[in-house]
Amino acid sequence: MDAENNFNLIDSFDIDDESLKGLTPQMIFALGVEWEQFRMLLKLGRRFRLLVLPANAERLVKMAERHGRFVESRPNICPGYTEVWLGDFLPTAAQQG
């Protein structure tokens, strides 16, 4: 929200692919909470690992990539969760050349 109370998209939710179709409102709420938790950790600029619901893993990886971070998602030994590893910032073309 800006000074004139206008609302703007802060980051894409990546849900235009009907990936939420058939999910319960409770599950969609949980995915949104994870998304916001991940976004807040991402803003800190540090490395971290987070267990997330598999339905969110690809969405969170895309968010990290848009923010120029190294990221991986891996199956986890905890049934029903995927582990997302967020690493350092990726070097830009200007930094490499």
N, CA, C and O of each residue as an XYZ file, in Angstrom:
388
protein
N       0.844     -1.164      0.000
C       0.000      0.000      0.000
C       0.896      1.235      0.000
O       1.865      1.290      0.757
N       0.597      2.196     -0.812
C       1.394      3.420     -0.855
C       0.727      4.522     -0.032
O      -0.277      4.282      0.638
N       1.288      5.728     -0.087
C       0.809      6.842      0.719
C      -0.638      7.236      0.406
O      -1.312      7.832      1.246
N      -1.109      6.913     -0.774
C      -2.477      7.260     -1.164
C      -3.445      6.097     -0.974
O      -4.543      6.111     -1.531
N      -3.054      5.098     -0.198
C      -3.871      3.914      0.085
C      -4.197      3.096     -1.167
O      -5.258      2.478     -1.251
N      -3.284      3.097     -2.130
C      -3.422      2.247     -3.306
C      -2.692      0.941     -3.029
O      -1.592      0.940     -2.478
N      -3.301     -0.154     -3.408
C      -2.692     -1.448     -3.188
C      -2.011     -1.911     -4.462
O      -2.545     -1.744     -5.558
N      -0.823     -2.497     -4.312
C      -0.058     -3.005     -5.447
C       0.393     -4.429     -5.154
O       0.566     -4.804     -3.994
N       0.579     -5.206     -6.181
C       1.093     -6.563     -6.035
C       2.551     -6.482     -5.603
O       3.353     -5.821     -6.263
N       2.906     -7.146     -4.504
C       4.287     -7.098     -4.021
C       5.129     -8.199     -4.634
O       6.346     -8.056     -4.746
N       4.505     -9.290     -5.032
C       5.208    -10.396     -5.664
C       4.146    -11.313     -6.256
O       3.028    -11.382     -5.743
N       4.481    -12.006     -7.313
C       3.521    -12.896     -7.953
C       3.249    -14.119     -7.080
O       4.162    -14.684     -6.479
N       1.992    -14.513     -7.022
C       1.626    -15.732     -6.299
C       1.818    -16.976     -7.168
O       1.799    -18.092     -6.651
N       2.000    -16.803     -8.465
C       2.151    -17.928     -9.397
C       1.006    -18.926     -9.276
O       1.235    -20.124     -9.115
N      -0.217    -18.434     -9.354
C      -1.373    -19.329     -9.253
C      -2.241    -19.291    -10.507
O      -3.363    -19.797    -10.496
N      -1.738    -18.702    -11.580
C      -2.509    -18.620    -12.821
C      -2.615    -19.963    -13.548
O      -3.300    -20.071    -14.565
N      -1.941    -20.972    -13.025
C      -1.924    -22.276    -13.687
C      -2.972    -23.235    -13.119
O      -2.903    -24.437    -13.374
N      -3.923    -22.732    -12.365
C      -4.976    -23.515    -11.724
C      -4.428    -24.514    -10.707
O      -5.067    -25.529    -10.430
N      -3.234    -24.231    -10.143
C      -2.633    -25.142     -9.173
C      -3.416    -25.200     -7.857
O      -3.196    -26.104     -7.051
N      -4.317    -24.255     -7.636
C      -5.126    -24.272     -6.417
C      -6.470    -24.966     -6.617
O      -7.226    -25.159     -5.665
N      -6.756    -25.335     -7.848
C      -8.040    -25.968     -8.151
C      -8.169    -27.281     -7.381
O      -7.272    -28.124     -7.403
N      -9.286    -27.431     -6.711
C      -9.552    -28.652     -5.968
C      -9.014    -28.657     -4.543
O      -9.260    -29.607     -3.799
N      -8.288    -27.619     -4.150
C      -7.771    -27.559     -2.779
C      -8.821    -26.930     -1.860
O      -9.631    -26.108     -2.290
N      -8.791    -27.324     -0.617
C      -9.734    -26.780      0.357
C      -9.333    -25.345      0.721
O      -8.169    -24.974      0.566
N     -10.266    -24.554      1.192
C      -9.915    -23.201      1.650
C      -8.848    -23.231      2.750
O      -8.006    -22.335      2.818
N      -8.877    -24.243      3.599
C      -7.883    -24.352      4.666
C      -6.481    -24.578      4.097
O      -5.510    -23.994      4.578
N      -6.383    -25.428      3.072
C      -5.088    -25.683      2.443
C      -4.589    -24.439      1.726
O      -3.401    -24.123      1.797
N      -5.461    -23.740      1.047
C      -5.071    -22.507      0.352
C      -4.590    -21.474      1.363
O      -3.619    -20.763      1.105
N      -5.252    -21.386      2.503
C      -4.813    -20.481      3.560
C      -3.411    -20.869      4.036
O      -2.548    -20.005      4.193
N      -3.182    -22.160      4.266
C      -1.863    -22.639      4.716
C      -0.781    -22.307      3.686
O       0.326    -21.914      4.055
N      -1.093    -22.461      2.405
C      -0.130    -22.120      1.360
C       0.194    -20.631      1.381
O       1.345    -20.242      1.181
N      -0.815    -19.797      1.621
C      -0.596    -18.357      1.705
C       0.260    -17.973      2.900
O       1.106    -17.085      2.800
N       0.046    -18.637      4.031
C       0.859    -18.369      5.219
C       2.304    -18.751      4.950
O       3.215    -17.996      5.291
N       2.530    -19.916      4.340
C       3.896    -20.323      3.982
C       4.534    -19.329      3.021
O       5.700    -18.964      3.173
N       3.758    -18.895      2.031
C       4.271    -17.958      1.031
C       4.769    -16.689      1.715
O       5.864    -16.211      1.419
N       3.967    -16.142      2.630
C       4.352    -14.914      3.319
C       5.549    -15.142      4.248
O       6.431    -14.288      4.341
N       5.583    -16.279      4.929
C       6.722    -16.599      5.797
C       8.005    -16.668      4.965
O       9.034    -16.121      5.360
N       7.942    -17.333      3.831
C       9.099    -17.456      2.947
C       9.532    -16.084      2.441
O      10.723    -15.771      2.420
N       8.564    -15.269      2.036
C       8.866    -13.933      1.515
C       9.556    -13.073      2.563
O      10.494    -12.343      2.245
N       9.103    -13.150      3.802
C       9.716    -12.354      4.876
C      11.147    -12.831      5.151
O      12.037    -12.006      5.356
N      11.378    -14.136      5.159
C      12.734    -14.659      5.340
C      13.625    -14.276      4.158
O      14.798    -13.948      4.340
N      13.075    -14.318      2.967
C      13.806    -13.943      1.758
C      14.286    -12.495      1.837
O      15.410    -12.189      1.439
N      13.443    -11.613      2.348
C      13.791    -10.193      2.455
C      14.975     -9.948      3.395
O      15.658     -8.932      3.269
N      15.224    -10.862      4.333
C      16.339    -10.696      5.268
C      17.698    -10.862      4.592
O      18.712    -10.397      5.112
N      17.720    -11.528      3.429
C      18.958    -11.672      2.672
C      19.884    -12.774      3.174
O      21.020    -12.879      2.713
N      19.422    -13.588      4.102
C      20.251    -14.670      4.646
C      19.897    -16.004      4.007
O      18.866    -16.143      3.349
N      20.767    -16.973      4.212
C      20.485    -18.341      3.779
C      19.564    -18.991      4.804
O      19.631    -18.682      5.994
N      18.709    -19.888      4.339
C      17.862    -20.642      5.265
C      17.301    -21.879      4.580
O      17.355    -22.020      3.359
N      16.758    -22.775      5.407
C      16.033    -23.957      4.947
C      14.661    -23.916      5.583
O      14.509    -23.493      6.729
N      13.663    -24.356      4.835
C      12.304    -24.304      5.347
C      11.535    -25.514      4.838
O      11.587    -25.834      3.650
N      10.822    -26.188      5.736
C       9.922    -27.261      5.332
C       8.622    -26.629      4.855
O       8.031    -25.799      5.545
N       8.189    -27.030      3.673
C       6.963    -26.463      3.100
C       6.091    -27.576      2.543
O       6.548    -28.698      2.328
N       4.848    -27.249      2.320
C       3.947    -28.195      1.673
C       4.369    -28.363      0.213
O       4.709    -27.381     -0.447
N       4.350    -29.592     -0.294
C       4.781    -29.819     -1.679
C       4.050    -28.949     -2.698
O       4.635    -28.583     -3.717
N       2.796    -28.612     -2.451
C       2.030    -27.770     -3.376
C       2.603    -26.359     -3.480
O       2.251    -25.622     -4.401
N       3.479    -25.970     -2.554
C       4.052    -24.625     -2.549
C       5.501    -24.592     -3.030
O       6.011    -23.520     -3.354
N       6.166    -25.723     -3.082
C       7.608    -25.750     -3.338
C       7.990    -25.028     -4.628
O       8.868    -24.166     -4.613
N       7.352    -25.362     -5.724
C       7.695    -24.742     -7.011
C       7.416    -23.236     -6.988
O       8.191    -22.447     -7.528
N       6.321    -22.851     -6.366
C       5.945    -21.437     -6.263
C       7.008    -20.648     -5.492
O       7.353    -19.532     -5.880
N       7.527    -21.224     -4.403
C       8.534    -20.550     -3.585
C       9.887    -20.511     -4.291
O      10.626    -19.534     -4.172
N      10.210    -21.574     -5.026
C      11.452    -21.585     -5.814
C      11.419    -20.463     -6.848
O      12.410    -19.755     -7.027
N      10.290    -20.301     -7.527
C      10.164    -19.230     -8.527
C      10.340    -17.858     -7.888
O      10.983    -16.979     -8.461
N       9.767    -17.678     -6.698
C       9.904    -16.389     -6.014
C      11.370    -16.103     -5.720
O      11.847    -14.995     -5.968
N      12.088    -17.089     -5.194
C      13.507    -16.899     -4.867
C      14.317    -16.590     -6.121
O      15.198    -15.732     -6.093
N      14.028    -17.277     -7.213
C      14.744    -17.024     -8.466
C      14.489    -15.608     -8.967
O      15.407    -14.954     -9.463
N      13.250    -15.123     -8.844
C      12.945    -13.745     -9.255
C      13.737    -12.731     -8.436
O      14.030    -11.632     -8.908
N      14.077    -13.102     -7.224
C      14.846    -12.219     -6.343
C      16.350    -12.470     -6.443
O      17.123    -11.957     -5.634
N      16.764    -13.265     -7.441
C      18.184    -13.467     -7.707
C      18.911    -14.323     -6.688
O      20.088    -14.088     -6.412
N      18.229    -15.314     -6.123
C      18.837    -16.162     -5.111
C      19.003    -17.580     -5.626
O      18.202    -18.067     -6.422
N      20.068    -18.238     -5.153
C      20.225    -19.666     -5.410
C      19.195    -20.394     -4.556
O      19.048    -20.092     -3.371
N      18.479    -21.354     -5.149
C      17.429    -22.066     -4.419
C      17.294    -23.482     -4.949
O      17.479    -23.732     -6.140
N      16.972    -24.401     -4.057
C      16.701    -25.795     -4.415
C      15.546    -26.291     -3.568
O      15.364    -25.855     -2.431
N      14.777    -27.196     -4.121
C      13.784    -27.898     -3.301
C      14.131    -29.375     -3.355
O      14.502    -29.907     -4.402
N      14.003    -30.023     -2.210
C      14.362    -31.428     -2.084
C      13.281    -32.154     -1.301
O      12.703    -31.606     -0.363
N      13.014    -33.404     -1.700
C      12.100    -34.202     -0.865
C      12.696    -34.314      0.537
O      13.916    -34.281      0.699
N      11.857    -34.444      1.525
C      12.320    -34.490      2.902
C      11.904    -35.785      3.553
O      10.970    -36.450      3.106
N      12.609    -36.140      4.618
C      12.264    -37.373      5.322
C      10.960    -37.230      6.111
O      10.385    -38.229      6.542
N      10.503    -36.017      6.296
C       9.216    -35.785      6.957
C       8.107    -35.982      5.925
O       8.009    -35.208      4.973
N       7.274    -37.005      6.100
C       6.211    -37.248      5.114
C       5.317    -36.028      4.939
O       4.909    -35.392      5.911
N       5.024    -35.716      3.690
C       4.112    -34.625      3.395
C       4.756    -33.258      3.306
O       4.053    -32.255      3.189
N       6.090    -33.193      3.360
C       6.775    -31.900      3.278
C       7.926    -31.960      2.287
O       8.490    -33.023      2.029
N       8.260    -30.813      1.745
C       9.423    -30.627      0.888
C      10.309    -29.603      1.577
O       9.809    -28.668      2.203
N      11.618    -29.772      1.465
C      12.539    -28.824      2.070
C      13.058    -27.887      0.987
O      13.579    -28.334     -0.034
N      12.913    -26.592      1.215
C      13.428    -25.589      0.287
C      14.673    -24.982      0.925
O      14.636    -24.484      2.050
N      15.771    -25.034      0.183
C      17.054    -24.467      0.621
C      17.256    -23.163     -0.125
O      17.225    -23.140     -1.356
N      17.459    -22.093      0.594
C      17.715    -20.802     -0.027
C      19.152    -20.418      0.262
O      19.572    -20.357      1.418
N      19.902    -20.158     -0.801
C      21.316    -19.834     -0.662
C      21.604    -18.367     -0.906
O      20.759    -17.494     -0.709
N      22.816    -18.135     -1.339
C      23.303    -16.779     -1.556
C      22.681    -16.152     -2.801
O      22.005    -16.816     -3.588
N      22.930    -14.859     -2.952
C      22.507    -14.155     -4.162
C      23.329    -14.679     -5.335
O      24.526    -14.931     -5.200
N      22.685    -14.839     -6.474
C      23.387    -15.267     -7.685
C      24.122    -14.080     -8.286
O      23.608    -12.962     -8.277
N      25.324    -14.315     -8.810
C      26.040    -13.203     -9.445
C      25.300    -12.755    -10.699
O      24.771    -13.578    -11.446
N      25.268    -11.471    -10.919
C      24.649    -10.928    -12.130
C      25.671    -10.937    -13.255
O      26.861    -11.131    -13.005
N      25.232    -10.733    -14.473
C      26.125    -10.713    -15.627
C      27.169     -9.602    -15.459
O      28.323     -9.782    -15.848
N      26.785     -8.472    -14.891
C      27.708     -7.353    -14.697
C      28.816     -7.724    -13.702
O      29.959     -7.298    -13.862
N      28.483     -8.505    -12.689
C      29.462     -8.918    -11.694
C      30.443     -9.947    -12.260
O      31.595    -10.007    -11.831
N      29.988    -10.755    -13.221
C      30.824    -11.807    -13.788
C      31.793    -11.257    -14.834
O      32.865    -11.829    -15.033
N      31.447    -10.189    -15.488
C      32.217     -9.713    -16.612
C      33.087     -8.596    -16.237
O      33.815     -8.070    -17.079
